[in-house]
Each structure stands twice: as structure tokens, then as C-alpha cells.
CSV table of C-alpha atoms in Angstrom, one decimal:
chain,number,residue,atom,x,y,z
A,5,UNK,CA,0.0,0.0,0.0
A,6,UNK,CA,1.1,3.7,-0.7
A,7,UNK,CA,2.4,5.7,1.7
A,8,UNK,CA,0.6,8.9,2.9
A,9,UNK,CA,1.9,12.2,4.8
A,10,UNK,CA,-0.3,14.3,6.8
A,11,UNK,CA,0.2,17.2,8.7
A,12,UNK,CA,0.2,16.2,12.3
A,13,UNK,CA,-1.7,19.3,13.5
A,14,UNK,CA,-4.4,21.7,11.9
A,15,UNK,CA,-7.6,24.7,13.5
A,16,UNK,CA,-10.1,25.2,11.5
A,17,UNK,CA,-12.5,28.1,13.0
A,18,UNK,CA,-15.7,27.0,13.7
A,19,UNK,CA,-18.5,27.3,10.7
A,20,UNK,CA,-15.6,27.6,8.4
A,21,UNK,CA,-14.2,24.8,5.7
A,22,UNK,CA,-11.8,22.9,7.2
A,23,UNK,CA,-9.5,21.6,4.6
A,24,UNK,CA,-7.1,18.5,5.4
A,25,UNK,CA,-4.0,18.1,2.8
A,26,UNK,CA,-2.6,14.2,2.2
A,27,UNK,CA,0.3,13.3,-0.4
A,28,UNK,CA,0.4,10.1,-1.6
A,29,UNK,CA,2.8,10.0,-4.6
A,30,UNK,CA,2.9,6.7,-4.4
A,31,UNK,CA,0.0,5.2,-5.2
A,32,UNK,CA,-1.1,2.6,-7.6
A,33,UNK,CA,-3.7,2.5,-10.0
A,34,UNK,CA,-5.6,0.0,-8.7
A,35,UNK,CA,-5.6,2.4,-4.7
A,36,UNK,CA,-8.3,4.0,-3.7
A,37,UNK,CA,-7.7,7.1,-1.0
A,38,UNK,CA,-10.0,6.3,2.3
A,39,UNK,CA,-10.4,8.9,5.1
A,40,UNK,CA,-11.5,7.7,8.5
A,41,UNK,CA,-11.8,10.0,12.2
A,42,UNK,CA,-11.1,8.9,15.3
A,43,UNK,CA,-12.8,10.9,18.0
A,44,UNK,CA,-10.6,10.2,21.5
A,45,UNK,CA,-11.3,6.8,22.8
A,46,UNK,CA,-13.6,5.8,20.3
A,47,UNK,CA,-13.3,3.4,16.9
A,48,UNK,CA,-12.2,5.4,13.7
A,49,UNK,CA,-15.1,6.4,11.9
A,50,UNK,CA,-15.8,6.2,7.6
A,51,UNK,CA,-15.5,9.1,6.1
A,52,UNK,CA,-15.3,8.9,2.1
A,53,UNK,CA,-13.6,7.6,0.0
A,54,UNK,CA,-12.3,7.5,-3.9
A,55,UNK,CA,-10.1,6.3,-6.7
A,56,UNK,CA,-10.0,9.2,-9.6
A,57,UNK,CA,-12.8,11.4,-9.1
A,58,UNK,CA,-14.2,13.9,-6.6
A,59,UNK,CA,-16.4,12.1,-4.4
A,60,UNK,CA,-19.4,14.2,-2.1
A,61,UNK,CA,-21.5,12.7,0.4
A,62,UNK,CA,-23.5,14.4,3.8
A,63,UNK,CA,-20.2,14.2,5.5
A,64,UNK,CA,-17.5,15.6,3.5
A,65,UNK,CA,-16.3,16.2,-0.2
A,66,UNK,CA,-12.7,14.4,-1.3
A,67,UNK,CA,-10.9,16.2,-4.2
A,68,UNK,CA,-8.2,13.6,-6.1
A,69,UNK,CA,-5.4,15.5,-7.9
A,70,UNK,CA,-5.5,14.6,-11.8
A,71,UNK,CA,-2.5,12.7,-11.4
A,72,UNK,CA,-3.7,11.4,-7.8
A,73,UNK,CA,-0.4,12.6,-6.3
A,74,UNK,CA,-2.2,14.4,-3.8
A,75,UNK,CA,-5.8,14.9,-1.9
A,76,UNK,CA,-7.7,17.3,0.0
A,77,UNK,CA,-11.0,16.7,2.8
A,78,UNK,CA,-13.2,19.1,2.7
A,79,UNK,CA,-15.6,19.6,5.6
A,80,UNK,CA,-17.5,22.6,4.5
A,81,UNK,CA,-19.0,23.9,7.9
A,82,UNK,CA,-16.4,22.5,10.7
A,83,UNK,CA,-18.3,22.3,13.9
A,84,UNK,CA,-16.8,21.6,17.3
A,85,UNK,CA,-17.6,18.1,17.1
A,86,UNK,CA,-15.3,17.3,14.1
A,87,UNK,CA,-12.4,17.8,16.3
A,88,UNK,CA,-10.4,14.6,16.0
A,89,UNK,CA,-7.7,12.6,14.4
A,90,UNK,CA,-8.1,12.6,10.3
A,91,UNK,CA,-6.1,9.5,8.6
A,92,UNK,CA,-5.9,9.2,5.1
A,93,UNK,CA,-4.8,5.7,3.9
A,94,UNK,CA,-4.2,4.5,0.3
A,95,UNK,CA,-5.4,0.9,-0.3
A,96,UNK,CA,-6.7,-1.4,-3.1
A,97,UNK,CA,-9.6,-1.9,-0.3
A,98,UNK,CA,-10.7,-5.4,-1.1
A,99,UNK,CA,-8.6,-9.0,-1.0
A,100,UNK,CA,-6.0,-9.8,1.3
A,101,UNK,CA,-4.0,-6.6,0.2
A,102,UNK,CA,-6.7,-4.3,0.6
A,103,UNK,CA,-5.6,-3.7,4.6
A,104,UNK,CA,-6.2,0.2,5.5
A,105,UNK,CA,-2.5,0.8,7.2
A,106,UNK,CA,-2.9,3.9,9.9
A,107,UNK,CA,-0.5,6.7,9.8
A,108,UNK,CA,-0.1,9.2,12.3
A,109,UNK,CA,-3.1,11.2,11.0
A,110,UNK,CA,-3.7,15.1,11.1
A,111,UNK,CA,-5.4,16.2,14.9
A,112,UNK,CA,-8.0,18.8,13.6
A,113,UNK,CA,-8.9,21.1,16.4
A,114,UNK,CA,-11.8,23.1,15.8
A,115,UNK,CA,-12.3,26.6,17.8
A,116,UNK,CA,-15.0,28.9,18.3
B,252,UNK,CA,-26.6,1.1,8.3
B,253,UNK,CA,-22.9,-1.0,8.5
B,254,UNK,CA,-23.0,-1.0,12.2
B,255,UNK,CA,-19.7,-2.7,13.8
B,256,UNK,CA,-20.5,-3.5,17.8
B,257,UNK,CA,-17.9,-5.3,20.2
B,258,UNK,CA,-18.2,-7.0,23.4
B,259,UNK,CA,-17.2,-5.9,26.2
B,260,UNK,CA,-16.2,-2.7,25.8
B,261,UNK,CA,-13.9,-2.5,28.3
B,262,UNK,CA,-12.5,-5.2,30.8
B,263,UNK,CA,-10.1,-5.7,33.5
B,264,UNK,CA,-8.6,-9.2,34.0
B,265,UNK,CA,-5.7,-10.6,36.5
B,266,UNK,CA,-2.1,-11.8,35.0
B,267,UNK,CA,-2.0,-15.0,33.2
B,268,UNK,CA,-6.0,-14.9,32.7
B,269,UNK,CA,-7.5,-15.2,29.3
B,270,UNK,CA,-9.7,-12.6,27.3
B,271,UNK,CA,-12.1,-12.8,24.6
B,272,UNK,CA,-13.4,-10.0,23.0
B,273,UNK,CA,-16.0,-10.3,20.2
B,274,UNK,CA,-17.1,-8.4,17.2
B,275,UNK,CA,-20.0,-8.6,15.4
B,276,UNK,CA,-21.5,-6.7,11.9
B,277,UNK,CA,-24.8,-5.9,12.8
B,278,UNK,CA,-26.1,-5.3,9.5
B,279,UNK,CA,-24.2,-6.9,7.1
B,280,UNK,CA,-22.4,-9.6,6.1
B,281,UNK,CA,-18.4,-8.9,6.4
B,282,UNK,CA,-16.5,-12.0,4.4
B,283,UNK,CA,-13.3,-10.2,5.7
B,284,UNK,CA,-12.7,-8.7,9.7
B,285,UNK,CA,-9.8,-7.1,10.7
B,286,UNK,CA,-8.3,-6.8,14.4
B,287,UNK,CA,-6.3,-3.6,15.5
B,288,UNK,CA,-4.4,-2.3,18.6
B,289,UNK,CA,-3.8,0.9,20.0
B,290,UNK,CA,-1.6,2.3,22.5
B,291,UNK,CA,-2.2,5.9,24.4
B,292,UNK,CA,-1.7,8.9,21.9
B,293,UNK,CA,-0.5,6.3,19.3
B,294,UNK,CA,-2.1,5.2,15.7
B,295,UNK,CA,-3.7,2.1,15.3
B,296,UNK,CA,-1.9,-1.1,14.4
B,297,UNK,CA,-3.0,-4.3,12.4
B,298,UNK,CA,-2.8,-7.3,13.8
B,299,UNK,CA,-4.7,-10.1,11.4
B,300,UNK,CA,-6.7,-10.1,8.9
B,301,UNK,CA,-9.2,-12.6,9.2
B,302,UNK,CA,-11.8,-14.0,6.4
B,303,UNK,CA,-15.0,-16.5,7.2
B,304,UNK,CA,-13.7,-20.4,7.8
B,305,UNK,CA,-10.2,-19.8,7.2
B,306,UNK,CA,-7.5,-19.0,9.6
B,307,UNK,CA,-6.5,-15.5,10.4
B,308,UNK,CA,-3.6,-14.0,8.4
B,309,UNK,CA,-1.0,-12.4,11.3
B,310,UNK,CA,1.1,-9.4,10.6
B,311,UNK,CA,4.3,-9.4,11.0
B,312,UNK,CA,5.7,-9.7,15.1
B,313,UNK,CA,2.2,-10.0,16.1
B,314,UNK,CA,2.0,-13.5,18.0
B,315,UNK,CA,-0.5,-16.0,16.5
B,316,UNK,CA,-0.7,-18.6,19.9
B,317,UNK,CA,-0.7,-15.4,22.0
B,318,UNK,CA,-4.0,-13.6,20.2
B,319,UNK,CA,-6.6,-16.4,18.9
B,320,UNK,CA,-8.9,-15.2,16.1
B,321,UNK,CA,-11.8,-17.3,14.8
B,322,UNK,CA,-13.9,-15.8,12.3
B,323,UNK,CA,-17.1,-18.5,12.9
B,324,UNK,CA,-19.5,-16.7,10.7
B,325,UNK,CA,-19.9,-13.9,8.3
B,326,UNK,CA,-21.2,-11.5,11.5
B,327,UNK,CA,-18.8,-12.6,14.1
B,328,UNK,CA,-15.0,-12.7,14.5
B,329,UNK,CA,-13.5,-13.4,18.0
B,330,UNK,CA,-9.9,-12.1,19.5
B,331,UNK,CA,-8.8,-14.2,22.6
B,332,UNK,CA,-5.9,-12.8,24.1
B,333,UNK,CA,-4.6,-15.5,26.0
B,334,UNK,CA,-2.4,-15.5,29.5
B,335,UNK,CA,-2.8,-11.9,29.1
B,336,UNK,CA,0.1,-9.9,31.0
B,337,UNK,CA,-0.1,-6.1,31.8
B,338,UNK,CA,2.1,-5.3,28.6
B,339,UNK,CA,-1.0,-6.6,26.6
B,340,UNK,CA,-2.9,-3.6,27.9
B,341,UNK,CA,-4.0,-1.6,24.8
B,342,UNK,CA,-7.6,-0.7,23.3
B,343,UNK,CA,-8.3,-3.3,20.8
B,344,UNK,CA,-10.7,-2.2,17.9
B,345,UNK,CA,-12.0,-4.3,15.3
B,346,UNK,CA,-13.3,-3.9,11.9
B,347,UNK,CA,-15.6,-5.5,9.2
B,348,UNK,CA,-15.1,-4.6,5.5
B,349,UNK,CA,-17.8,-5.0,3.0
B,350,UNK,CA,-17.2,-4.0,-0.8
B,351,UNK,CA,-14.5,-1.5,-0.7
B,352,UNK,CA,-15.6,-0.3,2.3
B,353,UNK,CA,-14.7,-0.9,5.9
B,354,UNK,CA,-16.6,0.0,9.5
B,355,UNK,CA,-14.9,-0.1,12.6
B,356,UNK,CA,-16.4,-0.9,16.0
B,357,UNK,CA,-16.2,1.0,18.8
B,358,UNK,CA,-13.6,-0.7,20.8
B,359,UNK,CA,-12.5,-2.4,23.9
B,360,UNK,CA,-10.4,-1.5,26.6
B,361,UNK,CA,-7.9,-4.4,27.7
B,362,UNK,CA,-6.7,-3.9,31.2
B,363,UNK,CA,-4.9,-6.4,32.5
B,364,UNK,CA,-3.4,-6.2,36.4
């Protein structure tokens, strides 16, 4: 699986767009790029996810890079509850390759 | 929908005891679970892979006889950490993966004394 680098830390004001950056120059064709949350003490949770083009659902919206070097989670009205750990993993997502590998993640604090 | 629980969520247990924790995919069925570890203000770790009637796939320094996993069905997948010491203290999450895409339950603390 492709490698991915985060920024460990990021605020986002409250009721603004809070906008995660993840590299992965590295990846495959076949990879998709997953995001998953981890609020403290609690299982990550499923964000979106996508292989070569922008993906929107009631959550958040995931812009791929053309040459899908690079990607960018878009929560478009950050509220104090989205404060957490973001992770964005490259993966095939299915067989016994398609493990989703946790990096350190970007902390997202949001503020009021 | 693709609701991931675990039982118990948290438990304490003496040295040299056993442990099983269990994971179940409420509403779907999950031909492939997953077990993870985490330590305090650390990023999860894989442990196995696991797929219905087969025997769990280990990573790498993870020890097989130390943490059992038997996938029975395609709902439920079973970690048993086994003469547990307090080093094997850790939240252990698992997670079910259907399609491309894969749930995570809510965890369970491991405490061993």
C-alpha cells in the first residue's frame, strides 16, 4: 500500500471549511484514498472515499489530484464536534492486500 | 446502516488470565474482519486479517498462539488474548469490510493487572 503524509496538527475556525491536505505520490492504479476520524477513545469512523474522481456525500467532499499525487478533505461547515484525528490511507480496499495501514493522521482542532 | 459492535467494551482481568473479546457486523455480512491495537496517543496497528472459515492471516511480530482469532460466521470474528500480561494492555478495535468499504467498531479497553 502507498504511503501517505499528513500534517500532524491543523484549527479550523468554527462554521468555516476545514481543509485536510494528504500526499500520496505513491499510489497505484488500482488504490483507492479512504479517510477515517477517530474521535478520543472511540473506533475510527468512515469518512469517504475514492479512486480518480471527486467524491461528495452528507459528511464531507474528497478532491483527487488529476494525477492522484495528492488529496484534499473538505468539511464545509467544521463544527466543534469534528475535532479529532483525520487518517488518510491508500489501499486497493478489497482481498487480502486491501488492509487500510494507519498513519499518524492530522489532529483537527476546531475553535470557536 | 454497517454498524460494527464489540463485546465488552472494556475489561479488567488478573495476570496470566485469558480474554475474549467479540465483534460482530450488525447489519451486514463482512467476508473479511480485521483486528487492530492501540496504545495511548498512538495510531492504530494491524494485527490479522481474518476471512470467514479460514485461519487469520497475522502481521508481521504479532503472536499467533498469544492472540486467537476465529472468524465462525460472516457476522462474528472473536480475539482471545490469551495469559494476558499487563504489557497486553492496549484498546483493541476491530473492523468489518464490505465492498470496498470498511466499518470499525467502537472498541475495547484491555486492562490487564
Amino acid at each position: 500500500d502507498a504511503k501517505t503524509t499528513q500534517p500532524p496538527s491543523m484549527d479550523c475556525a468554527e462554521g468555516r471549511a476545514a481543509n485536510l491536505p494528504c500526499n500520496h505520490s505513491t499510489i497505484s492504479g488500482n488504490e483507492y484514498v479512504y479517510w477515517y476520524r477517530q474521535i478520543h477513545s472511540q473506533g475510527p469512523q468512515y469518512i469517504i472515499h475514492g479512486l480518480k474522481n471527486n467524491e461528495t456525500n452528507e459528511m464531507a467532499s474528497l478532491i483527487i489530484t488529476e494525477d492522484r499525487k495528492s488529496s484534499t478533505l473538505i468539511l464545509p461547515h467544521a463544527t466543534l464536534r469534528d475535532t479529532a484525528v483525520y487518517y488518510c490511507i491508500a489501499s486497493k480496499g478489497s482481498g487480502n492486500t486491501g488492509k487500510l495501514i494507519f498513519g499518524q493522521g492530522t489532529t483537527l482542532q476546531v475553535k470557536p | 446502516g454497517a454498524v460494527v459492535s464489540q463485546h465488552p467494551s472494556w475489561v479488567i482481568c488478573k495476570s496470566g488470565t485469558s480474554v475474549k473479546i467479540e465483534c460482530r457486523s450488525l447489519d451486514f455480512q463482512a467476508t473479511t474482519m480485521f483486528w487492530y491495537r492501540q496504545f495511548p496517543k498512538k495510531s492504530l496497528m494491524l494485527m490479522a486479517t481474518s476471512n470467514e472459515g479460514s485461519k487469520a492471516t497475522y502481521e508481521q511480530g504479532v503472536e499467533k498462539d498469544k492472540f486467537l482469532i476465529n472468524h465462525a460466521s460472516l457476522t462474528l470474528s472473536t480475539l482471545t488474548v490469551t495469559s494476558a500480561h499487563p504489557e497486553d494492555s492496549s484498546f483493541y478495535i476491530c473492523s468489518a469490510r464490505v465492498y470496498y468499504e470498511q466499518y470499525f467498531g467502537p472498541g475495547t479497553r484491555l486492562t490487564v493487572t
